[in-house]
Amino acid sequence: MHNKTITEIAHDLRTKKISSVELTQHYLDRIKQFSTLNSYITVTEEQALVQARVADERLKSKDAALLTGIPIAQKDIFCTEGIKTSCGSKMLDNFIAPYNATVVEKFNQSGAVMLGKLNMDEFAMGSSNETSFYGVAHNPWDAHAVAGGSSGGSAAAVAAQLAVAVTGTDTGGSIRQPASFCGITGLKPTYGRVSRYGMIAYASSLDQGGTMSRNAEDAAILLQTMAGFDEKDSTSAQKMVPNYSENLNQDLKGLKIGLPKEFFSEDLDSEIAATILNAVEEYKKLGAEIKEVSMPMLKYAIPAYYVIASAECSANLSRLDGVRYGYRCENPKDLDDLYTRSRGEAFGAEVKRRILMGTYALSAGYYDAYYIKAQKTRRLISEDFKKALNEVDVLMGPVAPSTAFGIGEKTSDPIQMYLADIYTIAINLAGLPAMSVPAGFVDNKPVGLQIIGNYFKEAQLLNVAHQYQQVTNWHQKIPEGFQ
Ligand code: GLN
């Protein structure tokens, strides 16, 4: 019952093979059965069953949408009215959001059923879900391995089929890297494609909400629901949203694929490199032409990102001061004590590290040396991408330098953790759309192929991924014990 795509389930709902209430109950039972994965922070059982009943009514009428009655789940970074929205932090452990994020609102309007809120690194800072106040999300392919991060709970839930599809957010790789680690399909849209309203801000110029699903066909349906201009988010794009599903059957003859040579250096695990090159071979068979491209500025992506992301997070997280909402320390002596102890007691080590780095980078005297320099570097990285994407239609490479690493393996070395995003971060700096598509296994753990498209070319990107999924079955593999 759970091993199906959105379109297949939508069909079953319409032909009365199953009701949304039955389907929702089935997923709620699975969430309980596999609770040791720790993919959910909050399960909204009662609300989900109410939504399912409403969906069953709506399915009888003519105005049902494709997602009506389909059980999904939200990363716990999206505000959900009346429901705890923790962002993976002790700081917001007691926070009940007073309004819905635009993304949540859009899913509600479509009639989708929300099963709950998914585990994530604290304030989306991390690459392994280990910074979450609620503990690590385990990888369904290997319980001793991380699910990736920051959207680790999202990726684990899709891989273990504890939701039909889910949302994620990606500031430097948080959709693509966990998607790669868990063998699912992840799409980070162009910056501005999806509203950030009600999506708790980490680094506002980089954050983007996106989709995590079994395949590209489902991703197209989810993006259709999420995308579009929102007057509540001034950085959302005033651009028409094309019909993504309708565009999925374009053949790839003559498609020009660029392979950035910087993505295939000796730092990349040789078996991962071979897996990616195998996928590229499939594309050749589908009629694509391959070209090597070079983007010399890519090597500066990690340092530029960590200056910019930390600077922006230090500003964004300053609102969490123990006064307005969230955690407040007990018996503060005075206002200073209230601020410092509330923040000191509620933020985890990684969040504190970022706030310190960011505050330092923005301070008078260092601003030019770090922040301005990082912004200039960001521009040069974007120009490298623009140049490459003038020559080719899409770029391909690995998502991550390794498969899912062991729990605890990188927690004592932040630099090693930051390097987990070496192939994804530059794409956020440039604001481009990119996907992670299952492309094989190394040591029984999934490997994702990264496909990077041009600005607002999600339709093309989804089609390129979908065509690959028509001739391969990596995306259909299900981890042992979760069938
Ligand atoms: N791992 C990166 C970081 O910690 C990216 C996280 C994300 O995309 N939210 O900043």
PDB file of N, CA, C and O and ligand atoms in Angstrom, residues 124-127 150 169-174 202 305-306 354 421, ligand 1:
ATOM      1  N   ALA A 124      18.757  24.030  10.958  1.00  0.00           N
ATOM      2  CA  ALA A 124      19.243  23.587   9.632  1.00  0.00           C
ATOM      3  C   ALA A 124      20.755  23.723   9.481  1.00  0.00           C
ATOM      4  O   ALA A 124      21.273  23.764   8.369  1.00  0.00           O
ATOM      5  N   MET A 125      21.448  23.779  10.614  1.00  0.00           N
ATOM      6  CA  MET A 125      22.912  23.899  10.561  1.00  0.00           C
ATOM      7  C   MET A 125      23.535  22.538  10.832  1.00  0.00           C
ATOM      8  O   MET A 125      23.584  22.087  11.975  1.00  0.00           O
ATOM      9  N   GLY A 126      23.994  21.909   9.767  1.00  0.00           N
ATOM     10  CA  GLY A 126      24.617  20.608   9.924  1.00  0.00           C
ATOM     11  C   GLY A 126      24.460  19.772   8.674  1.00  0.00           C
ATOM     12  O   GLY A 126      23.724  20.140   7.751  1.00  0.00           O
ATOM     13  N   SER A 127      25.168  18.657   8.636  1.00  0.00           N
ATOM     14  CA  SER A 127      25.153  17.790   7.453  1.00  0.00           C
ATOM     15  C   SER A 127      24.861  16.350   7.848  1.00  0.00           C
ATOM     16  O   SER A 127      25.127  15.426   7.087  1.00  0.00           O
ATOM     17  N   SER A 150      20.811  19.025   6.442  1.00  0.00           N
ATOM     18  CA  SER A 150      20.041  19.069   7.664  1.00  0.00           C
ATOM     19  C   SER A 150      18.692  18.349   7.580  1.00  0.00           C
ATOM     20  O   SER A 150      18.120  18.004   8.617  1.00  0.00           O
ATOM     21  N   THR A 169      14.452  21.763   3.165  1.00  0.00           N
ATOM     22  CA  THR A 169      14.998  23.068   2.784  1.00  0.00           C
ATOM     23  C   THR A 169      16.485  22.891   2.557  1.00  0.00           C
ATOM     24  O   THR A 169      17.109  21.979   3.105  1.00  0.00           O
ATOM     25  N   ASP A 170      17.026  23.772   1.725  1.00  0.00           N
ATOM     26  CA  ASP A 170      18.404  23.610   1.280  1.00  0.00           C
ATOM     27  C   ASP A 170      19.097  24.969   1.276  1.00  0.00           C
ATOM     28  O   ASP A 170      18.737  25.856   0.500  1.00  0.00           O
ATOM     29  N   THR A 171      20.048  25.137   2.188  1.00  0.00           N
ATOM     30  CA  THR A 171      20.808  26.382   2.292  1.00  0.00           C
ATOM     31  C   THR A 171      22.193  26.182   1.683  1.00  0.00           C
ATOM     32  O   THR A 171      22.771  27.101   1.092  1.00  0.00           O
ATOM     33  N   GLY A 172      22.707  24.949   1.852  1.00  0.00           N
ATOM     34  CA  GLY A 172      24.020  24.626   1.281  1.00  0.00           C
ATOM     35  C   GLY A 172      24.090  23.175   0.835  1.00  0.00           C
ATOM     36  O   GLY A 172      25.162  22.665   0.528  1.00  0.00           O
ATOM     37  N   GLY A 173      22.944  22.497   0.826  1.00  0.00           N
ATOM     38  CA  GLY A 173      22.944  21.089   0.406  1.00  0.00           C
ATOM     39  C   GLY A 173      21.951  20.233   1.165  1.00  0.00           C
ATOM     40  O   GLY A 173      21.863  19.028   0.947  1.00  0.00           O
ATOM     41  N   SER A 174      21.195  20.854   2.058  1.00  0.00           N
ATOM     42  CA  SER A 174      20.364  20.105   3.009  1.00  0.00           C
ATOM     43  C   SER A 174      19.223  19.300   2.424  1.00  0.00           C
ATOM     44  O   SER A 174      18.626  18.489   3.136  1.00  0.00           O
ATOM     45  N   TYR A 202      17.521  30.670   8.229  1.00  0.00           N
ATOM     46  CA  TYR A 202      18.897  30.372   8.630  1.00  0.00           C
ATOM     47  C   TYR A 202      19.778  31.411   7.939  1.00  0.00           C
ATOM     48  O   TYR A 202      20.241  32.363   8.570  1.00  0.00           O
ATOM     49  N   TYR A 305      30.933  30.419   1.631  1.00  0.00           N
ATOM     50  CA  TYR A 305      29.634  30.034   2.201  1.00  0.00           C
ATOM     51  C   TYR A 305      29.644  30.172   3.714  1.00  0.00           C
ATOM     52  O   TYR A 305      28.702  30.704   4.307  1.00  0.00           O
ATOM     53  N   TYR A 306      30.677  29.676   4.370  1.00  0.00           N
ATOM     54  CA  TYR A 306      30.644  29.689   5.830  1.00  0.00           C
ATOM     55  C   TYR A 306      30.771  31.091   6.411  1.00  0.00           C
ATOM     56  O   TYR A 306      30.314  31.340   7.528  1.00  0.00           O
ATOM     57  N   ARG A 354      28.408  29.045  14.877  1.00  0.00           N
ATOM     58  CA  ARG A 354      28.056  29.856  13.696  1.00  0.00           C
ATOM     59  C   ARG A 354      27.772  31.311  14.097  1.00  0.00           C
ATOM     60  O   ARG A 354      28.143  32.232  13.406  1.00  0.00           O
ATOM     61  N   ASP A 421      29.564  19.015   2.220  1.00  0.00           N
ATOM     62  CA  ASP A 421      28.740  19.796   1.287  1.00  0.00           C
ATOM     63  C   ASP A 421      29.562  20.420   0.164  1.00  0.00           C
ATOM     64  O   ASP A 421      29.116  21.357  -0.483  1.00  0.00           O
TER      65      ASP A 421
HETATM   66  N1  GLN B   1      25.555  21.633   5.943  1.00  0.00           N
HETATM   67  C1  GLN B   1      25.395  23.013   5.568  1.00  0.00           C
HETATM   68  C2  GLN B   1      25.391  23.875   6.792  1.00  0.00           C
HETATM   69  O1  GLN B   1      25.516  23.369   7.842  1.00  0.00           O
HETATM   70  C3  GLN B   1      24.132  23.195   4.773  1.00  0.00           C
HETATM   71  C4  GLN B   1      22.934  23.113   5.607  1.00  0.00           C
HETATM   72  C5  GLN B   1      21.673  23.476   4.868  1.00  0.00           C
HETATM   73  O2  GLN B   1      21.615  23.403   3.641  1.00  0.00           O
HETATM   74  N2  GLN B   1      20.678  23.920   5.604  1.00  0.00           N
HETATM   75  O3  GLN B   1      25.272  25.042   6.726  1.00  0.00           O
END
